[in-house]
Amino acid sequence: MKYNRTFNFSAGPAMMPEPVLEEIKEEVLNYRGSGMSVMEMSHRSKVFQQIRDEAEADLRKLMGIPDNYKVLFVQGGGTLQFAMVPMNLMKNGVACYVETGSWSKKAIAEAKKYGEVKIVASSKDENFSYIPDCSDLDIPDDADYVYICENETINGTTFNKLPNTKGKVLVSDQSSMFLSRPCNVEDYGLIWAGVQKNVGPAGMAVVIIREDLIREDLDPKTPVYMSYKTHADADSLYNTPNCWAIYCCGKVFKYLLNLGGLEKVQEMNEDKAKVLYDFLDSSKLFKGSVRKEDRSLMNVPFVTGDADKDADVVKASTEAGFNNLKGHKSVGGLRASIYNAMPKEGVEALVEFLKDYEAKNA
């Protein structure tokens, strides 16, 4: 298929696979002879129940999710999960967090409302440009869980080795690397991911939680919607869910399976990320912001070293037809998010643009 849309390097909401969008377009007015759009149908209908069930089954197959884990589709995106995790898992009132950037900092701030938070490792000393050593963390005996943001969208770092939690439950925010590479679900107690970065439209998070962590004895003041048990007991249909997001995500799960699964997806992501990182490593003008061994395959922050020049690159890139290369407002610089749906030719076109800019402006 010839790519004829803009190359959108947004960190989220982000690109979706073009074949998936074509399928959705064909079904948007009349889903498989139902006479209605998925946006219109009852979440209690047999038609939608099949959509939900297929989405879960395909995700379980894609990730190899064991039977003793529940898959939940929860509204509210990532920010809600910053609160839901401590509200549901802080039984002893103590949790350990690894501080690796903007999103782990937000999770820490929220968790402090519900109990004691111990920051057991941090890369704050070097502006979150690396992943700290997590091989021998000081984890108290009464800790309920250890929390990581496995891929920091803003800072562009990723865990290539999981922390040694010393037997404690590992909780991971996988939002910006979800389904970008194989994942051994049994290494975690809970995985959550906002879907708007690498899977589907905004407004929902996928939660994969081990059944023994689903509790009934929450604080009586806990809103019913904020209990994982509420969603687990109702198969994510306690109230009207984000039907459209579930439908779109289900399409993406099937698309990734048909590509060859997460091993193939990782191979494709490594291949296209190498194109950009090889350029940054050889450039005299542009420089990557992250220690090499901790670089994300999904989010690539880089700088010229001059804020005005960074701004000029963004302006020139927009004029050249590339979208959303401006770095996050909290860190500045530039950032290319190259999620699963970004074709390799998009990365190659970006590199050619940057080479040309460098030749004219170095």
mmCIF file of C-alpha atoms in Angstrom:
data_model
loop_
_atom_site.group_PDB
_atom_site.id
_atom_site.type_symbol
_atom_site.label_atom_id
_atom_site.label_comp_id
_atom_site.label_asym_id
_atom_site.label_seq_id
_atom_site.Cartn_x
_atom_site.Cartn_y
_atom_site.Cartn_z
ATOM 1 C CA MET A 1 0.000 0.000 0.000
ATOM 2 C CA LYS A 2 1.373 3.425 -0.917
ATOM 3 C CA TYR A 3 1.462 5.662 2.128
ATOM 4 C CA ASN A 4 -0.473 8.839 1.354
ATOM 5 C CA ARG A 5 -1.149 10.372 4.750
ATOM 6 C CA THR A 6 0.927 12.722 6.880
ATOM 7 C CA PHE A 7 3.735 11.287 8.977
ATOM 8 C CA ASN A 8 2.433 11.972 12.481
ATOM 9 C CA PHE A 9 5.135 11.724 15.157
ATOM 10 C CA SER A 10 2.763 12.593 17.997
ATOM 11 C CA ALA A 11 3.271 10.931 21.370
ATOM 12 C CA GLY A 12 -0.456 10.365 21.656
ATOM 13 C CA PRO A 13 -3.142 10.339 20.467
ATOM 14 C CA ALA A 14 -1.004 8.752 17.822
ATOM 15 C CA MET A 15 -1.096 6.928 14.502
ATOM 16 C CA MET A 16 -3.103 3.785 13.978
ATOM 17 C CA PRO A 17 -2.304 1.204 11.272
ATOM 18 C CA GLU A 18 -3.727 2.342 7.949
ATOM 19 C CA PRO A 19 -5.212 -1.099 7.078
ATOM 20 C CA VAL A 20 -7.081 -1.002 10.399
ATOM 21 C CA LEU A 21 -8.459 2.449 9.650
ATOM 22 C CA GLU A 22 -9.587 1.240 6.224
ATOM 23 C CA GLU A 23 -11.468 -1.657 7.860
ATOM 24 C CA ILE A 24 -13.065 0.691 10.364
ATOM 25 C CA LYS A 25 -14.087 3.053 7.560
ATOM 26 C CA GLU A 26 -15.896 0.239 5.796
ATOM 27 C CA GLU A 27 -17.828 -0.693 8.942
ATOM 28 C CA VAL A 28 -18.453 2.717 10.472
ATOM 29 C CA LEU A 29 -22.024 3.122 9.178
ATOM 30 C CA ASN A 30 -23.130 -0.501 9.246
ATOM 31 C CA TYR A 31 -21.162 -2.970 11.337
ATOM 32 C CA ARG A 32 -21.386 -6.399 9.667
ATOM 33 C CA GLY A 33 -25.020 -6.110 8.653
ATOM 34 C CA SER A 34 -26.232 -4.907 12.059
ATOM 35 C CA GLY A 35 -27.661 -1.768 10.488
ATOM 36 C CA MET A 36 -25.816 0.487 12.920
ATOM 37 C CA SER A 37 -22.380 1.788 13.837
ATOM 38 C CA VAL A 38 -20.491 0.393 16.826
ATOM 39 C CA MET A 39 -20.802 3.942 18.210
ATOM 40 C CA GLU A 40 -24.585 3.484 18.278
ATOM 41 C CA MET A 41 -25.123 -0.052 19.494
ATOM 42 C CA SER A 42 -25.956 -1.173 23.011
ATOM 43 C CA HIS A 43 -23.045 -2.427 25.080
ATOM 44 C CA ARG A 44 -25.444 -5.133 26.305
ATOM 45 C CA SER A 45 -26.155 -6.425 22.813
ATOM 46 C CA LYS A 46 -24.946 -9.796 21.537
ATOM 47 C CA VAL A 47 -23.167 -8.024 18.683
ATOM 48 C CA PHE A 48 -21.070 -5.877 20.996
ATOM 49 C CA GLN A 49 -20.501 -8.757 23.429
ATOM 50 C CA GLN A 50 -18.833 -10.620 20.571
ATOM 51 C CA ILE A 51 -16.660 -7.576 19.787
ATOM 52 C CA ARG A 52 -15.539 -7.341 23.420
ATOM 53 C CA ASP A 53 -14.939 -11.074 23.768
ATOM 54 C CA GLU A 54 -12.913 -11.255 20.546
ATOM 55 C CA ALA A 55 -10.794 -8.280 21.603
ATOM 56 C CA GLU A 56 -9.931 -9.928 24.911
ATOM 57 C CA ALA A 57 -9.255 -13.313 23.304
ATOM 58 C CA ASP A 58 -6.946 -11.798 20.691
ATOM 59 C CA LEU A 59 -5.046 -9.779 23.312
ATOM 60 C CA ARG A 60 -4.628 -12.914 25.443
ATOM 61 C CA LYS A 61 -3.248 -14.761 22.430
ATOM 62 C CA LEU A 62 -0.977 -11.872 21.417
ATOM 63 C CA MET A 63 0.596 -11.527 24.877
ATOM 64 C CA GLY A 64 0.235 -15.089 26.114
ATOM 65 C CA ILE A 65 -1.802 -13.916 29.096
ATOM 66 C CA PRO A 66 -2.273 -16.755 31.631
ATOM 67 C CA ASP A 67 -5.741 -17.807 32.765
ATOM 68 C CA ASN A 68 -5.203 -16.465 36.293
ATOM 69 C CA TYR A 69 -5.009 -12.878 35.007
ATOM 70 C CA LYS A 70 -8.035 -10.713 34.271
ATOM 71 C CA VAL A 71 -8.136 -8.367 31.275
ATOM 72 C CA LEU A 72 -10.057 -5.170 31.975
ATOM 73 C CA PHE A 73 -11.055 -2.318 29.660
ATOM 74 C CA VAL A 74 -11.308 0.738 31.923
ATOM 75 C CA GLN A 75 -12.310 4.278 30.975
ATOM 76 C CA GLY A 76 -10.281 7.262 32.122
ATOM 77 C CA GLY A 77 -6.916 6.618 30.504
ATOM 78 C CA GLY A 78 -3.594 6.606 32.310
ATOM 79 C CA THR A 79 -4.213 9.405 34.791
ATOM 80 C CA LEU A 80 -7.018 7.431 36.447
ATOM 81 C CA GLN A 81 -4.684 4.445 36.850
ATOM 82 C CA PHE A 82 -2.247 6.571 38.868
ATOM 83 C CA ALA A 83 -4.973 6.574 41.544
ATOM 84 C CA MET A 84 -6.582 3.164 40.955
ATOM 85 C CA VAL A 85 -3.307 1.296 41.511
ATOM 86 C CA PRO A 86 -2.684 2.556 45.085
ATOM 87 C CA MET A 87 -6.386 2.571 45.962
ATOM 88 C CA ASN A 88 -6.589 -1.145 45.119
ATOM 89 C CA LEU A 89 -3.123 -2.483 45.945
ATOM 90 C CA MET A 90 -1.978 -0.501 49.004
ATOM 91 C CA LYS A 91 -3.100 -3.017 51.603
ATOM 92 C CA ASN A 92 -0.291 -2.209 54.064
ATOM 93 C CA GLY A 93 -0.163 1.412 52.987
ATOM 94 C CA VAL A 94 3.412 1.229 51.641
ATOM 95 C CA ALA A 95 4.606 1.155 48.027
ATOM 96 C CA CYS A 96 7.950 1.461 46.237
ATOM 97 C CA TYR A 97 8.297 3.553 43.085
ATOM 98 C CA VAL A 98 11.150 3.899 40.610
ATOM 99 C CA GLU A 99 11.387 7.520 39.462
ATOM 100 C CA THR A 100 12.441 7.679 35.813
ATOM 101 C CA GLY A 101 10.668 10.722 34.386
ATOM 102 C CA SER A 102 7.533 12.795 34.053
ATOM 103 C CA TRP A 103 4.959 9.989 34.174
ATOM 104 C CA SER A 104 6.464 8.098 37.087
ATOM 105 C CA LYS A 105 6.625 11.435 38.953
ATOM 106 C CA LYS A 106 2.895 11.942 38.363
ATOM 107 C CA ALA A 107 2.189 8.394 39.577
ATOM 108 C CA ILE A 108 4.272 9.025 42.707
ATOM 109 C CA ALA A 109 2.430 12.259 43.491
ATOM 110 C CA GLU A 110 -0.936 10.492 43.220
ATOM 111 C CA ALA A 111 0.118 7.461 45.266
ATOM 112 C CA LYS A 112 1.243 9.689 48.141
ATOM 113 C CA LYS A 113 -2.422 10.543 48.723
ATOM 114 C CA TYR A 114 -3.122 6.930 49.710
ATOM 115 C CA GLY A 115 -0.077 5.830 51.696
ATOM 116 C CA GLU A 116 3.668 5.959 52.173
ATOM 117 C CA VAL A 117 5.693 6.058 48.950
ATOM 118 C CA LYS A 118 9.335 5.051 48.977
ATOM 119 C CA ILE A 119 11.375 6.115 45.939
ATOM 120 C CA VAL A 120 13.793 3.206 45.678
ATOM 121 C CA ALA A 121 15.701 4.373 42.590
ATOM 122 C CA SER A 122 15.800 7.562 40.528
ATOM 123 C CA SER A 123 17.511 9.059 37.498
ATOM 124 C CA LYS A 124 16.575 12.612 38.445
ATOM 125 C CA ASP A 125 20.262 13.490 38.908
ATOM 126 C CA GLU A 126 20.798 13.444 35.129
ATOM 127 C CA ASN A 127 17.434 14.818 33.983
ATOM 128 C CA PHE A 128 15.961 11.322 33.627
ATOM 129 C CA SER A 129 18.241 10.467 30.716
ATOM 130 C CA TYR A 130 18.852 6.877 31.860
ATOM 131 C CA ILE A 131 17.299 3.954 33.728
ATOM 132 C CA PRO A 132 18.784 3.544 37.218
ATOM 133 C CA ASP A 133 20.233 0.260 38.480
ATOM 134 C CA CYS A 134 17.353 -1.741 39.949
ATOM 135 C CA SER A 135 19.216 -4.967 40.716
ATOM 136 C CA ASP A 136 19.405 -4.467 44.502
ATOM 137 C CA LEU A 137 16.635 -2.138 45.592
ATOM 138 C CA ASP A 138 15.996 -1.340 49.242
ATOM 139 C CA ILE A 139 12.462 -2.705 49.468
ATOM 140 C CA PRO A 140 10.819 -2.815 52.910
ATOM 141 C CA ASP A 141 9.153 -6.030 54.022
ATOM 142 C CA ASP A 142 5.741 -4.393 54.265
ATOM 143 C CA ALA A 143 5.795 -2.950 50.726
ATOM 144 C CA ASP A 144 2.652 -3.810 48.775
ATOM 145 C CA TYR A 145 4.184 -3.440 45.326
ATOM 146 C CA VAL A 146 7.005 -1.976 43.230
ATOM 147 C CA TYR A 147 5.905 0.417 40.485
ATOM 148 C CA ILE A 148 7.676 1.373 37.262
ATOM 149 C CA CYS A 149 6.851 3.357 34.159
ATOM 150 C CA GLU A 150 8.408 0.858 31.780
ATOM 151 C CA ASN A 151 8.764 3.387 28.954
ATOM 152 C CA GLU A 152 8.860 7.109 29.701
ATOM 153 C CA THR A 153 7.086 8.796 26.804
ATOM 154 C CA ILE A 154 8.477 12.276 27.446
ATOM 155 C CA ASN A 155 12.022 11.334 28.451
ATOM 156 C CA GLY A 156 12.491 8.503 25.954
ATOM 157 C CA THR A 157 13.886 5.832 28.273
ATOM 158 C CA THR A 158 12.847 2.205 28.574
ATOM 159 C CA PHE A 159 13.541 -0.724 30.902
ATOM 160 C CA ASN A 160 15.405 -3.484 29.069
ATOM 161 C CA LYS A 161 15.708 -5.427 32.323
ATOM 162 C CA LEU A 162 12.976 -5.502 34.934
ATOM 163 C CA PRO A 163 13.736 -4.532 38.542
ATOM 164 C CA ASN A 164 14.538 -7.141 41.157
ATOM 165 C CA THR A 165 11.463 -6.672 43.325
ATOM 166 C CA LYS A 166 12.647 -9.239 45.901
ATOM 167 C CA GLY A 167 9.366 -11.106 45.706
ATOM 168 C CA LYS A 168 7.099 -8.075 45.791
ATOM 169 C CA VAL A 169 4.423 -7.476 43.185
ATOM 170 C CA LEU A 170 5.638 -5.605 40.095
ATOM 171 C CA VAL A 171 3.262 -3.007 38.647
ATOM 172 C CA SER A 172 4.085 -1.506 35.272
ATOM 173 C CA ASP A 173 2.750 1.413 33.274
ATOM 174 C CA GLN A 174 3.369 0.155 29.725
ATOM 175 C CA SER A 175 1.374 2.856 27.951
ATOM 176 C CA SER A 176 3.915 3.956 25.351
ATOM 177 C CA MET A 177 5.524 0.561 24.709
ATOM 178 C CA PHE A 178 2.463 -1.678 25.038
ATOM 179 C CA LEU A 179 2.510 -4.427 22.376
ATOM 180 C CA SER A 180 5.780 -3.139 20.899
ATOM 181 C CA ARG A 181 7.719 -6.248 21.931
ATOM 182 C CA PRO A 182 7.087 -9.619 23.612
ATOM 183 C CA CYS A 183 6.123 -9.499 27.279
ATOM 184 C CA ASN A 184 6.196 -12.278 29.889
ATOM 185 C CA VAL A 185 3.021 -11.345 31.739
ATOM 186 C CA GLU A 186 3.845 -13.643 34.673
ATOM 187 C CA ASP A 187 6.719 -11.314 35.609
ATOM 188 C CA TYR A 188 4.111 -8.748 36.672
ATOM 189 C CA GLY A 189 1.242 -8.544 39.113
ATOM 190 C CA LEU A 190 -0.414 -5.745 37.177
ATOM 191 C CA ILE A 191 0.194 -4.150 33.776
ATOM 192 C CA TRP A 192 -1.747 -1.162 32.604
ATOM 193 C CA ALA A 193 -1.591 0.873 29.406
ATOM 194 C CA GLY A 194 -3.393 3.938 28.117
ATOM 195 C CA VAL A 195 -4.348 2.847 24.608
ATOM 196 C CA GLN A 196 -4.006 6.191 22.784
ATOM 197 C CA LYS A 197 -0.271 5.845 22.204
ATOM 198 C CA ASN A 198 0.281 2.484 20.571
ATOM 199 C CA VAL A 199 -3.096 0.775 20.196
ATOM 200 C CA GLY A 200 -6.199 2.860 19.615
ATOM 201 C CA PRO A 201 -8.190 6.062 20.219
ATOM 202 C CA ALA A 202 -7.974 7.973 23.493
ATOM 203 C CA GLY A 203 -10.236 7.451 26.477
ATOM 204 C CA MET A 204 -9.417 3.988 27.793
ATOM 205 C CA ALA A 205 -6.765 1.904 29.527
ATOM 206 C CA VAL A 206 -6.179 -1.831 29.336
ATOM 207 C CA VAL A 207 -5.484 -3.386 32.740
ATOM 208 C CA ILE A 208 -4.038 -6.891 33.074
ATOM 209 C CA ILE A 209 -4.178 -7.949 36.718
ATOM 210 C CA ARG A 210 -3.421 -11.205 38.527
ATOM 211 C CA GLU A 211 -6.589 -12.477 40.146
ATOM 212 C CA ASP A 212 -5.185 -12.747 43.674
ATOM 213 C CA LEU A 213 -4.591 -8.968 43.657
ATOM 214 C CA ILE A 214 -8.262 -8.177 43.129
ATOM 215 C CA ARG A 215 -9.537 -7.212 46.559
ATOM 216 C CA GLU A 216 -12.928 -6.883 48.218
ATOM 217 C CA ASP A 217 -11.682 -5.170 51.398
ATOM 218 C CA LEU A 218 -11.096 -1.685 49.986
ATOM 219 C CA ASP A 219 -11.734 1.515 51.904
ATOM 220 C CA PRO A 220 -15.550 1.835 52.062
ATOM 221 C CA LYS A 221 -15.233 5.340 50.586
ATOM 222 C CA THR A 222 -13.639 3.959 47.398
ATOM 223 C CA PRO A 223 -15.878 4.873 44.442
ATOM 224 C CA VAL A 224 -17.383 1.722 42.978
ATOM 225 C CA TYR A 225 -15.875 2.495 39.567
ATOM 226 C CA MET A 226 -12.382 2.705 41.083
ATOM 227 C CA SER A 227 -12.404 -0.919 42.245
ATOM 228 C CA TYR A 228 -10.747 -3.432 39.924
ATOM 229 C CA LYS A 229 -13.182 -6.011 41.314
ATOM 230 C CA THR A 230 -16.089 -4.032 39.879
ATOM 231 C CA HIS A 231 -14.684 -4.363 36.373
ATOM 232 C CA ALA A 232 -13.447 -7.929 36.789
ATOM 233 C CA ASP A 233 -16.810 -9.200 38.032
ATOM 234 C CA ALA A 234 -18.687 -7.505 35.174
ATOM 235 C CA ASP A 235 -16.261 -8.354 32.333
ATOM 236 C CA SER A 236 -15.651 -4.600 31.889
ATOM 237 C CA LEU A 237 -19.372 -4.021 31.347
ATOM 238 C CA TYR A 238 -20.360 -2.663 34.775
ATOM 239 C CA ASN A 239 -21.437 0.556 33.102
ATOM 240 C CA THR A 240 -21.355 1.691 29.481
ATOM 241 C CA PRO A 241 -17.711 1.181 28.509
ATOM 242 C CA ASN A 242 -15.783 2.972 25.785
ATOM 243 C CA CYS A 243 -17.299 0.704 23.130
ATOM 244 C CA TRP A 244 -15.613 2.475 20.234
ATOM 245 C CA ALA A 245 -12.135 2.190 21.787
ATOM 246 C CA ILE A 246 -12.648 -1.517 22.567
ATOM 247 C CA TYR A 247 -13.740 -2.104 18.971
ATOM 248 C CA CYS A 248 -10.759 -0.203 17.498
ATOM 249 C CA CYS A 249 -8.263 -1.857 19.846
ATOM 250 C CA GLY A 250 -9.675 -5.251 18.933
ATOM 251 C CA LYS A 251 -8.959 -4.464 15.276
ATOM 252 C CA VAL A 252 -5.357 -3.584 16.160
ATOM 253 C CA PHE A 253 -4.884 -6.771 18.218
ATOM 254 C CA LYS A 254 -6.001 -8.847 15.225
ATOM 255 C CA TYR A 255 -3.791 -6.820 12.881
ATOM 256 C CA LEU A 256 -0.718 -7.462 15.057
ATOM 257 C CA LEU A 257 -1.499 -11.164 15.218
ATOM 258 C CA ASN A 258 -1.719 -11.273 11.447
ATOM 259 C CA LEU A 259 1.624 -9.464 11.163
ATOM 260 C CA GLY A 260 3.243 -12.383 12.980
ATOM 261 C CA GLY A 261 2.840 -11.483 16.640
ATOM 262 C CA LEU A 262 4.980 -9.445 19.008
ATOM 263 C CA GLU A 263 8.291 -11.042 17.980
ATOM 264 C CA LYS A 264 7.739 -9.727 14.456
ATOM 265 C CA VAL A 265 6.546 -6.376 15.787
ATOM 266 C CA GLN A 266 9.726 -5.993 17.849
ATOM 267 C CA GLU A 267 11.865 -6.823 14.817
ATOM 268 C CA MET A 268 10.104 -4.128 12.782
ATOM 269 C CA ASN A 269 10.413 -1.571 15.593
ATOM 270 C CA GLU A 270 14.126 -2.232 16.080
ATOM 271 C CA ASP A 271 14.696 -1.929 12.349
ATOM 272 C CA LYS A 272 13.059 1.478 11.994
ATOM 273 C CA ALA A 273 14.424 2.876 15.285
ATOM 274 C CA LYS A 274 17.947 2.011 14.122
ATOM 275 C CA VAL A 275 17.493 4.295 11.112
ATOM 276 C CA LEU A 276 16.878 7.298 13.374
ATOM 277 C CA TYR A 277 19.384 6.457 16.106
ATOM 278 C CA ASP A 278 22.153 5.752 13.586
ATOM 279 C CA PHE A 279 21.597 9.206 12.131
ATOM 280 C CA LEU A 280 21.605 10.896 15.551
ATOM 281 C CA ASP A 281 24.826 9.105 16.484
ATOM 282 C CA SER A 282 26.560 10.353 13.341
ATOM 283 C CA SER A 283 25.085 13.868 13.224
ATOM 284 C CA LYS A 284 27.125 16.957 14.088
ATOM 285 C CA LEU A 285 24.012 19.042 14.732
ATOM 286 C CA PHE A 286 21.506 16.693 16.383
ATOM 287 C CA LYS A 287 22.104 14.644 19.510
ATOM 288 C CA GLY A 288 19.983 12.021 21.243
ATOM 289 C CA SER A 289 19.000 12.818 24.841
ATOM 290 C CA VAL A 290 19.155 9.297 26.325
ATOM 291 C CA ARG A 291 21.955 6.938 27.332
ATOM 292 C CA LYS A 292 22.313 4.419 24.492
ATOM 293 C CA GLU A 293 21.536 1.271 26.471
ATOM 294 C CA ASP A 294 18.285 2.779 27.788
ATOM 295 C CA ARG A 295 16.885 4.205 24.566
ATOM 296 C CA SER A 296 13.213 3.697 23.794
ATOM 297 C CA LEU A 297 12.158 2.121 20.502
ATOM 298 C CA MET A 298 8.979 4.184 20.683
ATOM 299 C CA ASN A 299 9.892 7.733 21.765
ATOM 300 C CA VAL A 300 13.091 9.394 20.534
ATOM 301 C CA PRO A 301 13.935 12.770 22.119
ATOM 302 C CA PHE A 302 16.797 14.758 20.595
ATOM 303 C CA VAL A 303 18.216 18.300 20.600
ATOM 304 C CA THR A 304 20.471 20.654 18.686
ATOM 305 C CA GLY A 305 21.792 22.191 21.899
ATOM 306 C CA ASP A 306 20.156 25.533 21.108
ATOM 307 C CA ALA A 307 16.524 26.204 22.005
ATOM 308 C CA ASP A 308 16.006 28.691 19.165
ATOM 309 C CA LYS A 309 17.393 26.239 16.625
ATOM 310 C CA ASP A 310 15.201 23.470 18.053
ATOM 311 C CA ALA A 311 12.187 25.733 17.483
ATOM 312 C CA ASP A 312 13.330 26.476 13.937
ATOM 313 C CA VAL A 313 13.631 22.736 13.206
ATOM 314 C CA VAL A 314 10.064 22.218 14.424
ATOM 315 C CA LYS A 315 8.828 25.063 12.205
ATOM 316 C CA ALA A 316 10.701 23.732 9.170
ATOM 317 C CA SER A 317 9.520 20.173 9.790
ATOM 318 C CA THR A 318 5.893 21.291 9.916
ATOM 319 C CA GLU A 319 6.309 23.150 6.642
ATOM 320 C CA ALA A 320 7.851 19.992 5.162
ATOM 321 C CA GLY A 321 4.790 17.934 6.127
ATOM 322 C CA PHE A 322 5.966 16.272 9.336
ATOM 323 C CA ASN A 323 3.687 16.653 12.354
ATOM 324 C CA ASN A 324 4.265 16.865 16.113
ATOM 325 C CA LEU A 325 8.072 16.840 16.346
ATOM 326 C CA LYS A 326 8.130 19.410 19.124
ATOM 327 C CA GLY A 327 9.407 18.002 22.422
ATOM 328 C CA HIS A 328 7.131 18.009 25.457
ATOM 329 C CA LYS A 329 6.782 21.446 27.064
ATOM 330 C CA SER A 330 8.420 20.178 30.264
ATOM 331 C CA VAL A 331 11.701 19.242 28.553
ATOM 332 C CA GLY A 332 11.789 21.138 25.252
ATOM 333 C CA GLY A 333 13.881 20.019 22.297
ATOM 334 C CA LEU A 334 12.460 17.626 19.712
ATOM 335 C CA ARG A 335 10.844 14.202 19.901
ATOM 336 C CA ALA A 336 9.798 11.647 17.333
ATOM 337 C CA SER A 337 7.325 9.035 18.550
ATOM 338 C CA ILE A 338 7.623 6.058 16.216
ATOM 339 C CA TYR A 339 5.017 3.645 17.503
ATOM 340 C CA ASN A 340 4.029 0.365 15.853
ATOM 341 C CA ALA A 341 1.876 2.152 13.261
ATOM 342 C CA MET A 342 4.636 4.473 12.027
ATOM 343 C CA PRO A 343 5.944 2.968 8.780
ATOM 344 C CA LYS A 344 9.703 2.683 8.269
ATOM 345 C CA GLU A 345 9.431 5.008 5.307
ATOM 346 C CA GLY A 346 8.185 7.711 7.691
ATOM 347 C CA VAL A 347 11.361 7.427 9.760
ATOM 348 C CA GLU A 348 13.491 7.359 6.613
ATOM 349 C CA ALA A 349 11.757 10.497 5.318
ATOM 350 C CA LEU A 350 12.349 12.233 8.654
ATOM 351 C CA VAL A 351 16.053 11.363 8.582
ATOM 352 C CA GLU A 352 16.367 12.736 5.042
ATOM 353 C CA PHE A 353 14.712 15.960 6.199
ATOM 354 C CA LEU A 354 17.065 16.252 9.190
ATOM 355 C CA LYS A 355 20.117 15.559 7.007
ATOM 356 C CA ASP A 356 19.030 18.261 4.616
ATOM 357 C CA TYR A 357 18.396 20.715 7.454
ATOM 358 C CA GLU A 358 21.808 19.968 8.920
ATOM 359 C CA ALA A 359 23.535 20.501 5.588
ATOM 360 C CA LYS A 360 21.899 23.900 5.209
ATOM 361 C CA ASN A 361 22.131 25.091 8.817
ATOM 362 C CA ALA A 362 25.065 23.403 10.579
#
